[in-house]
mmCIF file of C-alpha atoms in Angstrom:
data_model
loop_
_atom_site.group_PDB
_atom_site.id
_atom_site.type_symbol
_atom_site.label_atom_id
_atom_site.label_comp_id
_atom_site.label_asym_id
_atom_site.label_seq_id
_atom_site.Cartn_x
_atom_site.Cartn_y
_atom_site.Cartn_z
ATOM 1 C CA MET B 19 122.807 115.144 -24.547
ATOM 2 C CA ALA B 20 122.109 113.206 -27.821
ATOM 3 C CA GLN B 21 123.232 109.933 -25.738
ATOM 4 C CA GLN B 22 121.141 110.799 -23.089
ATOM 5 C CA ILE B 23 118.384 110.834 -25.096
ATOM 6 C CA ILE B 24 119.197 107.818 -26.647
ATOM 7 C CA LYS B 25 119.631 105.956 -23.221
ATOM 8 C CA HIS B 26 115.547 107.087 -22.330
ATOM 9 C CA ILE B 27 114.625 105.634 -25.913
ATOM 10 C CA HIS B 28 116.556 102.428 -25.028
ATOM 11 C CA ARG B 29 114.965 102.005 -21.693
ATOM 12 C CA VAL B 30 111.520 102.439 -22.920
ATOM 13 C CA ASN B 31 111.962 99.807 -25.647
ATOM 14 C CA ALA B 32 113.524 97.507 -23.168
ATOM 15 C CA LEU B 33 110.605 98.054 -20.966
ATOM 16 C CA ARG B 34 108.136 97.602 -23.829
ATOM 17 C CA ASP B 35 109.841 94.308 -24.249
ATOM 18 C CA LEU B 36 109.249 93.280 -20.542
ATOM 19 C CA ALA B 37 105.859 94.614 -20.617
ATOM 20 C CA ASN B 38 105.118 92.083 -23.726
ATOM 21 C CA GLN B 39 106.840 89.264 -22.229
ATOM 22 C CA LEU B 40 105.069 89.855 -18.836
ATOM 23 C CA GLY B 41 101.499 90.476 -20.760
ATOM 24 C CA VAL B 42 100.772 93.473 -19.135
ATOM 25 C CA MET B 43 100.905 95.805 -22.329
ATOM 26 C CA PRO B 44 96.955 95.835 -22.644
ATOM 27 C CA ILE B 45 96.710 96.703 -19.188
ATOM 28 C CA ILE B 46 99.411 99.518 -19.511
ATOM 29 C CA HIS B 47 97.272 100.702 -22.505
ATOM 30 C CA GLN B 48 93.962 100.999 -20.405
ATOM 31 C CA LEU B 49 95.876 102.640 -17.837
ATOM 32 C CA GLN B 50 97.418 105.278 -19.847
ATOM 33 C CA HIS B 51 93.793 105.965 -21.676
ATOM 34 C CA TRP B 52 92.492 106.133 -18.036
ATOM 35 C CA GLN B 53 95.040 108.636 -16.736
ATOM 36 C CA CYS B 54 94.605 110.644 -19.966
ATOM 37 C CA GLU B 55 90.871 110.838 -19.515
ATOM 38 C CA ARG B 56 91.542 111.450 -15.648
ATOM 39 C CA LEU B 57 93.920 114.597 -16.500
ATOM 40 C CA LEU B 58 91.309 116.272 -18.666
ATOM 41 C CA ILE B 59 88.909 116.011 -15.775
ATOM 42 C CA THR B 60 90.843 116.960 -13.218
ATOM 43 C CA HIS B 61 91.985 120.103 -15.555
ATOM 44 C CA ASP B 62 88.807 120.759 -17.347
ATOM 45 C CA GLU B 63 89.050 124.414 -16.661
ATOM 46 C CA LEU B 64 92.312 124.546 -18.816
ATOM 47 C CA ALA B 65 91.359 122.213 -21.501
ATOM 48 C CA LYS B 66 88.063 124.303 -22.457
ATOM 49 C CA GLN B 67 90.262 127.443 -22.743
ATOM 50 C CA LYS B 68 90.855 127.790 -26.327
ATOM 51 C CA ARG B 69 94.481 129.109 -25.716
ATOM 52 C CA TYR B 70 95.405 125.903 -23.585
ATOM 53 C CA GLN B 71 94.029 123.258 -26.185
ATOM 54 C CA LYS B 72 96.671 122.686 -28.097
ATOM 55 C CA ALA B 73 99.127 122.628 -25.428
ATOM 56 C CA MET B 74 96.812 120.121 -23.259
ATOM 57 C CA ALA B 75 96.201 117.999 -26.164
ATOM 58 C CA PHE B 76 99.932 117.639 -27.186
ATOM 59 C CA PHE B 77 100.497 116.687 -23.370
ATOM 60 C CA VAL B 78 97.982 114.170 -22.918
ATOM 61 C CA ASP B 79 98.691 113.022 -26.685
ATOM 62 C CA GLU B 80 102.225 112.932 -27.232
ATOM 63 C CA LEU B 81 103.733 112.861 -23.807
ATOM 64 C CA TYR B 82 101.545 110.960 -21.486
ATOM 65 C CA GLY B 83 98.987 108.887 -23.478
ATOM 66 C CA PRO B 84 98.867 105.487 -25.013
ATOM 67 C CA LYS B 85 99.801 106.471 -28.227
ATOM 68 C CA ASP B 86 102.646 104.236 -30.074
ATOM 69 C CA PHE B 87 106.049 106.085 -29.937
ATOM 70 C CA SER B 88 107.909 103.703 -31.592
ATOM 71 C CA GLN B 89 108.250 105.410 -35.043
ATOM 72 C CA ARG B 90 109.176 108.701 -33.775
ATOM 73 C CA ASP B 91 111.643 106.698 -31.255
ATOM 74 C CA ALA B 92 113.307 105.218 -34.381
ATOM 75 C CA ASP B 93 113.748 108.236 -36.218
ATOM 76 C CA LEU B 94 115.155 110.163 -32.894
ATOM 77 C CA VAL B 95 118.012 107.244 -32.639
ATOM 78 C CA ARG B 96 118.791 107.686 -36.068
ATOM 79 C CA VAL B 97 119.195 111.629 -36.229
ATOM 80 C CA ILE B 98 119.983 112.682 -32.592
ATOM 81 C CA PRO B 99 123.435 113.168 -33.115
ATOM 82 C CA LYS B 100 122.702 115.621 -36.146
ATOM 83 C CA LEU B 101 119.824 117.172 -34.526
ATOM 84 C CA ALA B 102 122.291 118.143 -31.641
ATOM 85 C CA LYS B 103 124.688 120.031 -34.050
ATOM 86 C CA VAL B 104 121.834 122.116 -35.659
ATOM 87 C CA LEU B 105 119.243 122.300 -32.489
ATOM 88 C CA PRO B 106 119.701 125.150 -29.799
ATOM 89 C CA ASP B 107 120.852 123.915 -26.638
ATOM 90 C CA LYS B 108 117.383 124.764 -24.929
ATOM 91 C CA ALA B 109 115.383 122.813 -27.585
ATOM 92 C CA MET B 110 117.548 119.689 -26.936
ATOM 93 C CA ASN B 111 116.966 120.183 -23.372
ATOM 94 C CA ALA B 112 113.570 120.265 -23.970
ATOM 95 C CA MET B 113 113.675 116.805 -25.511
ATOM 96 C CA ASP B 114 115.467 115.447 -23.414
ATOM 97 C CA ASP B 115 113.142 116.148 -20.577
ATOM 98 C CA ALA B 116 110.164 114.841 -22.951
ATOM 99 C CA LEU B 117 112.061 111.607 -23.284
ATOM 100 C CA SER B 118 112.941 111.374 -19.958
ATOM 101 C CA LEU B 119 109.145 111.903 -18.989
ATOM 102 C CA ASN B 120 108.371 109.200 -21.206
ATOM 103 C CA ALA B 121 110.315 106.801 -19.693
ATOM 104 C CA LEU B 122 110.156 107.426 -16.008
ATOM 105 C CA SER B 123 106.107 107.301 -16.672
ATOM 106 C CA PHE B 124 106.268 104.209 -18.613
ATOM 107 C CA ASP B 125 108.037 102.720 -16.076
ATOM 108 C CA LEU B 126 105.611 103.448 -13.265
ATOM 109 C CA ASP B 127 102.725 102.984 -15.466
ATOM 110 C CA MET B 128 103.873 99.063 -15.627
ATOM 111 C CA ALA B 129 104.348 98.717 -12.188
ATOM 112 C CA MET B 130 100.619 99.777 -11.640
ATOM 113 C CA ALA B 131 99.729 97.565 -14.286
ATOM 114 C CA GLN B 132 101.323 94.482 -12.637
ATOM 115 C CA TYR B 133 99.382 95.358 -9.756
ATOM 116 C CA LEU B 134 96.099 95.517 -10.953
ATOM 117 C CA GLN B 135 96.653 92.546 -13.031
ATOM 118 C CA ASN B 136 97.376 90.424 -10.189
ATOM 119 C CA HIS B 137 94.634 91.951 -7.547
ATOM 120 C CA PHE B 138 91.995 93.142 -10.161
ATOM 121 C CA PRO B 139 92.002 90.478 -13.243
ATOM 122 C CA GLY B 140 89.983 91.355 -15.606
ATOM 123 C CA GLU B 141 88.141 94.656 -14.069
ATOM 124 C CA PRO B 142 88.003 97.883 -15.749
ATOM 125 C CA ILE B 143 89.967 100.348 -14.264
ATOM 126 C CA ASN B 144 88.692 102.996 -12.160
ATOM 127 C CA ARG B 145 89.003 105.600 -9.633
ATOM 128 C CA ASP B 146 89.416 102.899 -6.628
ATOM 129 C CA ASN B 147 91.105 100.578 -8.115
ATOM 130 C CA TYR B 148 93.748 103.042 -9.161
ATOM 131 C CA ALA B 149 94.390 104.614 -6.030
ATOM 132 C CA LEU B 150 95.079 101.330 -4.628
ATOM 133 C CA ALA B 151 97.552 100.639 -7.122
ATOM 134 C CA TYR B 152 98.958 104.083 -6.886
ATOM 135 C CA ARG B 153 99.507 103.708 -2.902
ATOM 136 C CA ASN B 154 100.695 100.152 -3.339
ATOM 137 C CA VAL B 155 103.470 100.769 -6.014
ATOM 138 C CA GLY B 156 104.357 104.021 -3.954
ATOM 139 C CA ARG B 157 107.500 105.209 -5.393
ATOM 140 C CA MET B 158 106.962 108.557 -3.974
ATOM 141 C CA GLU B 159 110.727 109.801 -5.009
ATOM 142 C CA ASP B 160 109.746 108.841 -8.674
ATOM 143 C CA ARG B 161 106.495 110.409 -8.590
ATOM 144 C CA ALA B 162 107.915 113.740 -7.065
ATOM 145 C CA HIS B 163 110.546 113.688 -9.974
ATOM 146 C CA GLN B 164 108.121 113.093 -12.528
ATOM 147 C CA ILE B 165 106.462 116.571 -11.406
ATOM 148 C CA ASP B 166 109.921 118.049 -10.902
ATOM 149 C CA ILE B 167 110.571 117.100 -14.994
ATOM 150 C CA ILE B 168 107.427 118.703 -16.398
ATOM 151 C CA SER B 169 108.420 121.830 -14.365
ATOM 152 C CA HIS B 170 111.656 121.938 -15.967
ATOM 153 C CA LEU B 171 110.139 120.856 -19.225
ATOM 154 C CA GLY B 172 108.009 124.015 -18.927
ATOM 155 C CA ASP B 173 110.779 126.304 -18.423
ATOM 156 C CA GLN B 174 112.801 124.787 -21.285
ATOM 157 C CA LEU B 175 109.561 125.295 -23.739
ATOM 158 C CA SER B 176 109.442 128.723 -22.464
ATOM 159 C CA ASP B 177 112.849 129.602 -23.802
ATOM 160 C CA VAL B 178 112.380 127.651 -26.864
ATOM 161 C CA ILE B 179 109.412 129.278 -28.187
ATOM 162 C CA LYS B 180 111.121 132.715 -27.842
ATOM 163 C CA ILE B 181 114.444 131.250 -30.105
ATOM 164 C CA ARG B 182 114.252 133.583 -33.138
ATOM 165 C CA GLY B 183 113.873 131.664 -35.902
ATOM 166 C CA ILE B 184 113.237 128.289 -34.504
ATOM 167 C CA GLY B 185 109.729 128.318 -35.621
ATOM 168 C CA MET B 186 110.910 128.977 -39.319
ATOM 169 C CA LEU B 187 113.694 126.100 -39.035
ATOM 170 C CA ILE B 188 110.826 123.440 -38.080
ATOM 171 C CA SER B 189 108.966 124.668 -40.843
ATOM 172 C CA LEU B 190 111.474 124.587 -43.463
ATOM 173 C CA SER B 191 112.937 121.378 -42.445
ATOM 174 C CA ARG B 192 109.559 119.533 -43.051
ATOM 175 C CA ARG B 193 110.181 118.511 -46.657
ATOM 176 C CA PRO B 194 113.414 117.285 -45.882
ATOM 177 C CA ALA B 195 112.566 115.073 -42.683
ATOM 178 C CA LYS B 196 109.689 113.728 -45.070
ATOM 179 C CA LEU B 197 112.354 112.653 -47.681
ATOM 180 C CA ALA B 198 114.735 110.986 -45.175
ATOM 181 C CA GLY B 199 111.701 108.856 -43.939
ATOM 182 C CA LEU B 200 111.578 111.323 -40.756
ATOM 183 C CA LEU B 201 108.136 112.449 -40.910
ATOM 184 C CA ALA B 202 107.109 111.174 -37.585
ATOM 185 C CA LEU B 203 109.711 112.742 -35.723
ATOM 186 C CA HIS B 204 108.977 115.842 -37.686
ATOM 187 C CA GLU B 205 105.468 116.098 -36.785
ATOM 188 C CA PHE B 206 106.262 115.575 -32.964
ATOM 189 C CA LEU B 207 108.510 118.452 -32.862
ATOM 190 C CA GLU B 208 106.016 120.554 -35.081
ATOM 191 C CA ARG B 209 102.889 120.052 -32.941
ATOM 192 C CA GLY B 210 105.210 120.520 -29.647
ATOM 193 C CA PHE B 211 106.083 123.989 -31.022
ATOM 194 C CA ASN B 212 103.003 125.188 -32.588
ATOM 195 C CA ALA B 213 101.014 124.398 -29.117
ATOM 196 C CA PHE B 214 103.197 125.854 -26.905
ATOM 197 C CA LYS B 215 103.723 129.113 -29.112
ATOM 198 C CA ALA B 216 99.996 129.471 -29.371
ATOM 199 C CA LEU B 217 99.998 129.934 -25.140
ATOM 200 C CA GLY B 218 102.049 132.939 -24.912
ATOM 201 C CA ASP B 219 103.196 132.467 -21.219
ATOM 202 C CA VAL B 220 103.902 128.436 -21.080
ATOM 203 C CA GLN B 221 104.069 128.645 -16.977
ATOM 204 C CA SER B 222 100.366 129.883 -17.332
ATOM 205 C CA PHE B 223 99.649 126.394 -18.249
ATOM 206 C CA ILE B 224 102.170 124.210 -16.702
ATOM 207 C CA GLN B 225 102.074 125.875 -12.916
ATOM 208 C CA PRO B 226 98.226 125.027 -12.222
ATOM 209 C CA VAL B 227 98.958 121.562 -13.591
ATOM 210 C CA LEU B 228 101.741 121.053 -11.257
ATOM 211 C CA VAL B 229 100.114 122.570 -8.273
ATOM 212 C CA ARG B 230 96.942 120.403 -8.430
ATOM 213 C CA GLU B 231 99.157 117.378 -9.566
ATOM 214 C CA LYS B 232 101.391 117.525 -6.608
ATOM 215 C CA ALA B 233 98.457 117.987 -4.296
ATOM 216 C CA ILE B 234 96.864 114.718 -5.841
ATOM 217 C CA MET B 235 99.945 112.786 -5.533
ATOM 218 C CA GLN B 236 100.145 113.953 -1.768
ATOM 219 C CA SER B 237 96.714 112.957 -0.984
ATOM 220 C CA LEU B 238 97.269 109.397 -2.597
ATOM 221 C CA LEU B 239 100.180 108.665 -0.636
ATOM 222 C CA SER B 240 99.111 110.293 2.645
ATOM 223 C CA ASP B 241 99.526 107.711 5.632
ATOM 224 C CA ASP B 242 96.063 109.707 6.654
ATOM 225 C CA LEU B 243 94.160 108.604 3.654
ATOM 226 C CA THR B 244 91.176 106.505 3.974
ATOM 227 C CA LEU B 245 89.883 104.635 0.699
ATOM 228 C CA PRO B 246 87.687 104.983 -0.617
ATOM 229 C CA GLU B 247 86.251 107.968 1.459
ATOM 230 C CA ASP B 248 88.619 110.370 0.685
ATOM 231 C CA ASN B 249 89.771 109.051 -2.929
ATOM 232 C CA PRO B 250 90.863 112.474 -4.628
ATOM 233 C CA LEU B 251 90.613 111.507 -8.102
ATOM 234 C CA PRO B 252 87.520 112.440 -10.423
ATOM 235 C CA VAL B 253 85.026 109.846 -11.656
ATOM 236 C CA VAL B 254 86.358 109.088 -15.220
#
């Protein structure tokens, strides 16, 4: 599991290097920012509920957004073999899902950014050119897998927050993590645990998101879709 997590990190690092070489990193950041705004609008009924706000913020900011994860990822590469010895398997599985999701999402984002750069150079991202990029990139199996990872991550998080003493373990490890130069990683773990612990029922948050995201994916990739008339995306 530790080696698998490191593999996800190396994949993202290689993709970032390639994106910089191709000059599409600024477009990727714009795309990620637009997607975060779109997610908040699409799932506004969840985002507005106090019990879901931390989880929505964590999902958008820590798993899907334009934030620079390089320090967190460097921390993980340094200590993941040791973490594997002390963290429960479910916690390691959740971390694997999170890093796998991050890698796949970046890969898809880069493909869309290249399409936008080639077909809409200099234009701001909107629901219409986003939908065209999404359809032309395609990769329906990868899009479906992206949703499956989120579903599995939800299952793992549901189990992790129930593990006796896991919250105390994370809390007590803050000072040693800071002294070891691992504060970025610790804050990621702490925010994630606190966000989903506050939910109680993780699936009550995850399932509505999955249902709507799957419907949007199927609509955008449908052979019957006519753009811009049938665009299922909200105005951002």
